[in-house]
mmCIF file of C-alpha atoms in Angstrom:
data_model
loop_
_atom_site.group_PDB
_atom_site.id
_atom_site.type_symbol
_atom_site.label_atom_id
_atom_site.label_comp_id
_atom_site.label_asym_id
_atom_site.label_seq_id
_atom_site.Cartn_x
_atom_site.Cartn_y
_atom_site.Cartn_z
ATOM 1 C CA UNK A 242 -46.205 -14.877 129.067
ATOM 2 C CA UNK A 243 -46.469 -17.910 131.311
ATOM 3 C CA UNK A 244 -49.755 -19.418 132.285
ATOM 4 C CA UNK A 245 -51.257 -17.961 135.449
ATOM 5 C CA UNK A 246 -51.815 -20.595 138.091
ATOM 6 C CA UNK A 247 -54.958 -20.342 140.177
ATOM 7 C CA UNK A 248 -54.241 -20.426 143.885
ATOM 8 C CA UNK A 249 -56.448 -23.005 145.528
ATOM 9 C CA UNK A 250 -58.108 -21.637 148.645
ATOM 10 C CA UNK A 251 -56.942 -23.338 151.830
ATOM 11 C CA UNK A 252 -59.505 -25.599 153.461
ATOM 12 C CA UNK A 253 -60.511 -24.400 156.906
ATOM 13 C CA UNK A 254 -60.080 -26.577 159.964
ATOM 14 C CA UNK A 255 -63.126 -27.232 162.203
ATOM 15 C CA UNK A 256 -61.816 -24.675 164.751
ATOM 16 C CA UNK A 257 -61.286 -22.060 162.044
ATOM 17 C CA UNK A 258 -64.758 -22.741 160.642
ATOM 18 C CA UNK A 259 -66.311 -22.393 164.106
ATOM 19 C CA UNK A 260 -64.548 -19.059 164.689
ATOM 20 C CA UNK A 261 -65.628 -17.816 161.254
ATOM 21 C CA UNK A 262 -69.257 -18.733 161.961
ATOM 22 C CA UNK A 263 -69.187 -17.204 165.450
ATOM 23 C CA UNK A 264 -67.684 -13.938 164.187
ATOM 24 C CA UNK A 265 -70.271 -13.791 161.415
ATOM 25 C CA UNK A 266 -73.178 -14.300 163.843
ATOM 26 C CA UNK A 267 -71.802 -11.641 166.193
ATOM 27 C CA UNK A 268 -71.220 -9.201 163.364
ATOM 28 C CA UNK A 269 -74.651 -9.567 161.776
ATOM 29 C CA UNK A 270 -76.527 -10.039 165.065
ATOM 30 C CA UNK A 271 -79.275 -11.892 163.217
ATOM 31 C CA UNK A 272 -80.603 -15.476 163.290
ATOM 32 C CA UNK A 273 -79.534 -17.753 160.422
ATOM 33 C CA UNK A 274 -79.979 -21.392 159.479
ATOM 34 C CA UNK A 275 -77.040 -23.620 158.558
ATOM 35 C CA UNK A 276 -77.926 -23.255 154.874
ATOM 36 C CA UNK A 277 -78.016 -19.448 155.107
ATOM 37 C CA UNK A 278 -74.682 -19.298 156.922
ATOM 38 C CA UNK A 279 -72.968 -21.567 154.386
ATOM 39 C CA UNK A 280 -74.328 -19.486 151.493
ATOM 40 C CA UNK A 281 -73.512 -16.118 153.081
ATOM 41 C CA UNK A 282 -69.948 -17.255 153.772
ATOM 42 C CA UNK A 283 -69.570 -18.156 150.085
ATOM 43 C CA UNK A 284 -69.394 -21.870 150.941
ATOM 44 C CA UNK A 285 -66.147 -21.477 152.854
ATOM 45 C CA UNK A 286 -67.987 -23.739 155.274
ATOM 46 C CA UNK A 287 -70.142 -26.384 153.604
ATOM 47 C CA UNK A 288 -73.776 -26.829 154.562
ATOM 48 C CA UNK A 289 -73.068 -30.226 156.136
ATOM 49 C CA UNK A 290 -70.138 -28.851 158.132
ATOM 50 C CA UNK A 291 -72.119 -25.780 159.197
ATOM 51 C CA UNK A 292 -74.984 -27.980 160.411
ATOM 52 C CA UNK A 293 -72.671 -30.058 162.620
ATOM 53 C CA UNK A 294 -70.591 -27.127 163.880
ATOM 54 C CA UNK A 295 -73.649 -25.056 164.774
ATOM 55 C CA UNK A 296 -75.138 -27.957 166.697
ATOM 56 C CA UNK A 297 -71.873 -28.494 168.612
ATOM 57 C CA UNK A 298 -71.491 -24.773 169.329
ATOM 58 C CA UNK A 299 -75.065 -24.641 170.572
ATOM 59 C CA UNK A 300 -74.477 -27.580 172.900
ATOM 60 C CA UNK A 301 -71.366 -25.808 174.266
ATOM 61 C CA UNK A 302 -73.507 -22.691 174.853
ATOM 62 C CA UNK A 303 -71.288 -20.649 172.543
ATOM 63 C CA UNK A 304 -74.325 -19.614 170.512
ATOM 64 C CA UNK A 305 -78.065 -19.775 170.957
ATOM 65 C CA UNK A 306 -80.643 -21.479 168.738
ATOM 66 C CA UNK A 307 -84.368 -21.671 168.184
ATOM 67 C CA UNK A 308 -86.723 -23.752 166.067
ATOM 68 C CA UNK A 309 -88.247 -21.781 163.192
ATOM 69 C CA UNK A 310 -90.695 -23.849 161.167
ATOM 70 C CA UNK A 311 -88.952 -27.033 160.036
ATOM 71 C CA UNK A 312 -85.446 -25.734 160.654
ATOM 72 C CA UNK A 313 -83.312 -24.337 163.473
ATOM 73 C CA UNK A 314 -81.879 -20.838 163.335
ATOM 74 C CA UNK A 315 -78.823 -19.857 165.339
ATOM 75 C CA UNK A 316 -77.702 -16.476 166.664
ATOM 76 C CA UNK A 317 -74.968 -15.007 168.814
ATOM 77 C CA UNK A 318 -75.489 -14.783 172.570
ATOM 78 C CA UNK A 319 -75.682 -11.102 173.499
ATOM 79 C CA UNK A 320 -74.590 -9.584 176.780
ATOM 80 C CA UNK A 321 -77.943 -7.851 176.933
ATOM 81 C CA UNK A 322 -81.037 -9.622 175.705
ATOM 82 C CA UNK A 323 -82.682 -7.858 172.800
ATOM 83 C CA UNK A 324 -86.190 -7.195 174.029
ATOM 84 C CA UNK A 325 -87.463 -7.043 170.453
ATOM 85 C CA UNK A 326 -85.910 -10.313 169.325
ATOM 86 C CA UNK A 327 -88.988 -12.419 170.093
ATOM 87 C CA UNK A 328 -91.227 -9.962 168.270
ATOM 88 C CA UNK A 329 -88.863 -9.923 165.301
ATOM 89 C CA UNK A 330 -88.854 -13.718 165.096
ATOM 90 C CA UNK A 331 -92.645 -13.885 165.322
ATOM 91 C CA UNK A 332 -92.969 -11.241 162.619
ATOM 92 C CA UNK A 333 -90.615 -13.173 160.314
ATOM 93 C CA UNK A 334 -92.494 -16.422 160.905
ATOM 94 C CA UNK A 335 -95.813 -14.672 160.236
ATOM 95 C CA UNK A 336 -94.454 -13.182 157.002
ATOM 96 C CA UNK A 337 -93.143 -16.587 155.903
ATOM 97 C CA UNK A 338 -96.534 -18.168 156.554
ATOM 98 C CA UNK A 339 -98.284 -15.350 154.673
ATOM 99 C CA UNK A 340 -96.053 -15.898 151.641
ATOM 100 C CA UNK A 341 -96.704 -19.661 151.729
ATOM 101 C CA UNK A 342 -100.462 -19.014 151.808
ATOM 102 C CA UNK A 343 -100.186 -16.513 148.954
ATOM 103 C CA UNK A 344 -98.235 -18.996 146.816
ATOM 104 C CA UNK A 345 -100.879 -21.679 147.396
ATOM 105 C CA UNK A 346 -103.622 -19.194 146.496
ATOM 106 C CA UNK A 347 -101.850 -18.150 143.288
ATOM 107 C CA UNK A 348 -101.334 -21.780 142.246
ATOM 108 C CA UNK A 349 -105.036 -22.480 142.846
ATOM 109 C CA UNK A 350 -106.012 -19.423 140.798
ATOM 110 C CA UNK A 351 -103.711 -20.508 137.961
ATOM 111 C CA UNK A 352 -105.304 -23.978 137.939
ATOM 112 C CA UNK A 353 -108.823 -22.489 137.847
ATOM 113 C CA UNK A 354 -107.883 -20.210 134.938
ATOM 114 C CA UNK A 355 -106.454 -23.135 132.968
ATOM 115 C CA UNK A 356 -109.617 -25.179 133.573
ATOM 116 C CA UNK A 357 -111.791 -22.229 132.541
ATOM 117 C CA UNK A 358 -109.769 -21.812 129.358
ATOM 118 C CA UNK A 359 -110.172 -25.498 128.502
ATOM 119 C CA UNK A 360 -113.915 -25.278 129.183
ATOM 120 C CA UNK A 361 -114.233 -22.275 126.863
ATOM 121 C CA UNK A 362 -112.365 -24.055 124.103
ATOM 122 C CA UNK A 363 -114.752 -27.030 124.295
ATOM 123 C CA UNK A 364 -117.798 -24.761 123.891
ATOM 124 C CA UNK A 365 -116.742 -23.273 120.565
ATOM 125 C CA UNK A 366 -113.372 -23.209 118.849
ATOM 126 C CA UNK A 367 -111.904 -20.305 116.955
ATOM 127 C CA UNK A 368 -111.758 -22.473 113.841
ATOM 128 C CA UNK A 369 -115.525 -23.085 114.045
ATOM 129 C CA UNK A 370 -116.200 -19.385 114.503
ATOM 130 C CA UNK A 371 -114.004 -18.580 111.530
ATOM 131 C CA UNK A 372 -115.788 -21.164 109.362
ATOM 132 C CA UNK A 373 -119.214 -19.808 110.330
ATOM 133 C CA UNK A 374 -118.064 -16.245 109.736
ATOM 134 C CA UNK A 375 -116.807 -17.176 106.251
ATOM 135 C CA UNK A 376 -120.162 -18.765 105.385
ATOM 136 C CA UNK A 377 -122.057 -15.718 106.603
ATOM 137 C CA UNK A 378 -119.681 -13.459 104.696
ATOM 138 C CA UNK A 379 -120.383 -15.423 101.499
ATOM 139 C CA UNK A 380 -124.131 -15.161 102.060
ATOM 140 C CA UNK A 381 -123.756 -11.433 102.610
ATOM 141 C CA UNK A 382 -121.833 -11.077 99.330
ATOM 142 C CA UNK A 383 -124.552 -12.977 97.455
ATOM 143 C CA UNK A 384 -127.258 -10.761 98.942
ATOM 144 C CA UNK A 385 -125.259 -7.653 98.040
ATOM 145 C CA UNK A 386 -124.932 -8.854 94.440
ATOM 146 C CA UNK A 387 -128.665 -9.524 94.201
ATOM 147 C CA UNK A 388 -129.448 -6.139 95.716
ATOM 148 C CA UNK A 389 -127.051 -4.399 93.318
ATOM 149 C CA UNK A 390 -128.845 -5.999 90.342
ATOM 150 C CA UNK A 391 -132.179 -4.882 91.688
ATOM 151 C CA UNK A 392 -130.967 -1.313 92.134
ATOM 152 C CA UNK A 393 -129.362 -1.203 88.667
ATOM 153 C CA UNK A 394 -132.641 -2.064 86.924
ATOM 154 C CA UNK A 395 -131.143 -5.018 85.049
ATOM 155 C CA UNK A 396 -133.839 -7.269 86.399
ATOM 156 C CA UNK A 397 -137.540 -6.914 86.520
ATOM 157 C CA UNK A 398 -138.673 -4.690 89.376
ATOM 158 C CA UNK A 399 -139.973 -6.468 92.421
ATOM 159 C CA UNK A 400 -142.788 -5.262 94.517
ATOM 160 C CA UNK A 401 -141.807 -2.841 97.323
ATOM 161 C CA UNK A 402 -142.670 -5.346 100.034
ATOM 162 C CA UNK A 403 -140.220 -7.923 98.625
ATOM 163 C CA UNK A 404 -137.523 -5.267 98.341
ATOM 164 C CA UNK A 405 -137.985 -4.319 101.989
ATOM 165 C CA UNK A 406 -137.632 -7.984 102.962
ATOM 166 C CA UNK A 407 -134.366 -8.308 101.032
ATOM 167 C CA UNK A 408 -132.900 -5.168 102.589
ATOM 168 C CA UNK A 409 -133.973 -6.347 106.044
ATOM 169 C CA UNK A 410 -132.392 -9.749 105.428
ATOM 170 C CA UNK A 411 -129.143 -8.093 104.381
ATOM 171 C CA UNK A 412 -129.047 -6.005 107.559
ATOM 172 C CA UNK A 413 -129.854 -9.073 109.648
ATOM 173 C CA UNK A 414 -126.999 -11.126 108.215
ATOM 174 C CA UNK A 415 -124.598 -8.198 108.411
ATOM 175 C CA UNK A 416 -125.435 -7.882 112.110
ATOM 176 C CA UNK A 417 -124.951 -11.631 112.637
ATOM 177 C CA UNK A 418 -121.542 -11.497 110.953
ATOM 178 C CA UNK A 419 -120.519 -8.540 113.118
ATOM 179 C CA UNK A 420 -121.656 -10.326 116.285
ATOM 180 C CA UNK A 421 -119.782 -13.493 115.332
ATOM 181 C CA UNK A 422 -116.617 -11.466 114.726
ATOM 182 C CA UNK A 423 -117.040 -9.776 118.105
ATOM 183 C CA UNK A 424 -117.470 -13.141 119.866
ATOM 184 C CA UNK A 425 -114.420 -14.533 118.108
ATOM 185 C CA UNK A 426 -112.359 -11.490 119.134
ATOM 186 C CA UNK A 427 -113.510 -11.720 122.773
ATOM 187 C CA UNK A 428 -112.710 -15.448 122.980
ATOM 188 C CA UNK A 429 -109.274 -14.853 121.512
ATOM 189 C CA UNK A 430 -108.774 -12.089 124.078
ATOM 190 C CA UNK A 431 -109.560 -14.568 126.877
ATOM 191 C CA UNK A 432 -107.085 -17.028 125.386
ATOM 192 C CA UNK A 433 -104.395 -14.311 125.199
ATOM 193 C CA UNK A 434 -104.927 -13.363 128.856
ATOM 194 C CA UNK A 435 -104.074 -16.926 129.891
ATOM 195 C CA UNK A 436 -101.201 -17.360 127.409
ATOM 196 C CA UNK A 437 -97.570 -16.347 127.896
ATOM 197 C CA UNK A 438 -96.296 -13.840 125.296
ATOM 198 C CA UNK A 439 -93.711 -16.213 123.885
ATOM 199 C CA UNK A 440 -96.394 -18.871 123.289
ATOM 200 C CA UNK A 441 -98.948 -16.723 121.401
ATOM 201 C CA UNK A 442 -97.846 -18.003 117.984
ATOM 202 C CA UNK A 443 -98.012 -21.596 119.230
ATOM 203 C CA UNK A 444 -101.506 -20.995 120.635
ATOM 204 C CA UNK A 445 -102.637 -19.488 117.284
ATOM 205 C CA UNK A 446 -101.459 -22.593 115.487
ATOM 206 C CA UNK A 447 -103.260 -24.848 117.986
ATOM 207 C CA UNK A 448 -106.632 -23.159 117.475
ATOM 208 C CA UNK A 449 -106.187 -22.664 113.729
ATOM 209 C CA UNK A 450 -105.846 -18.875 113.484
ATOM 210 C CA UNK A 451 -104.088 -17.320 110.504
ATOM 211 C CA UNK A 452 -103.188 -13.637 110.482
ATOM 212 C CA UNK A 453 -104.746 -11.070 112.812
ATOM 213 C CA UNK A 454 -108.124 -11.461 114.530
#
């Protein structure tokens, strides 16, 4: 089989481009900027060409135009004026402004969350919590071993008051270890909330976490 040759699309003349734009505006009956028209026509008319043609057509009163923000939108001239057109334009401009404000607000919130996360990490790191927890765990093990010896009778009995103190100390350290683990888990939860899913492993490596919290 022979190679299939792609047929290059014919370049439109200025008159053909103007007619294409005018027909599109009449068909859609909506306001568009030069960029929108070029995109919607699949770049049959370039943005630069659309900008010039629209301006010329507007000056010849073939179409109408209106400033919308920092750009000009153009629309077909109707035989009867759409009484709702002004309201529609105002509504679109209001919606655009609302979205701009929302984007600014979201960016500010993101910045505040990042700063809060950095502040938390400077207070106490996960690595420090893990180190402290390991020390407390070792102390707990030592106390458990001493208590086991006392209960087994392999050492001389201690007075009841001393035994109560040892048991109380064991409970105290066990509670401290549990609290430290809880704090570590909560801090890691805060870090996760501000971390993208695909960067969790990287974040774990940064703060020195191995395995599950």
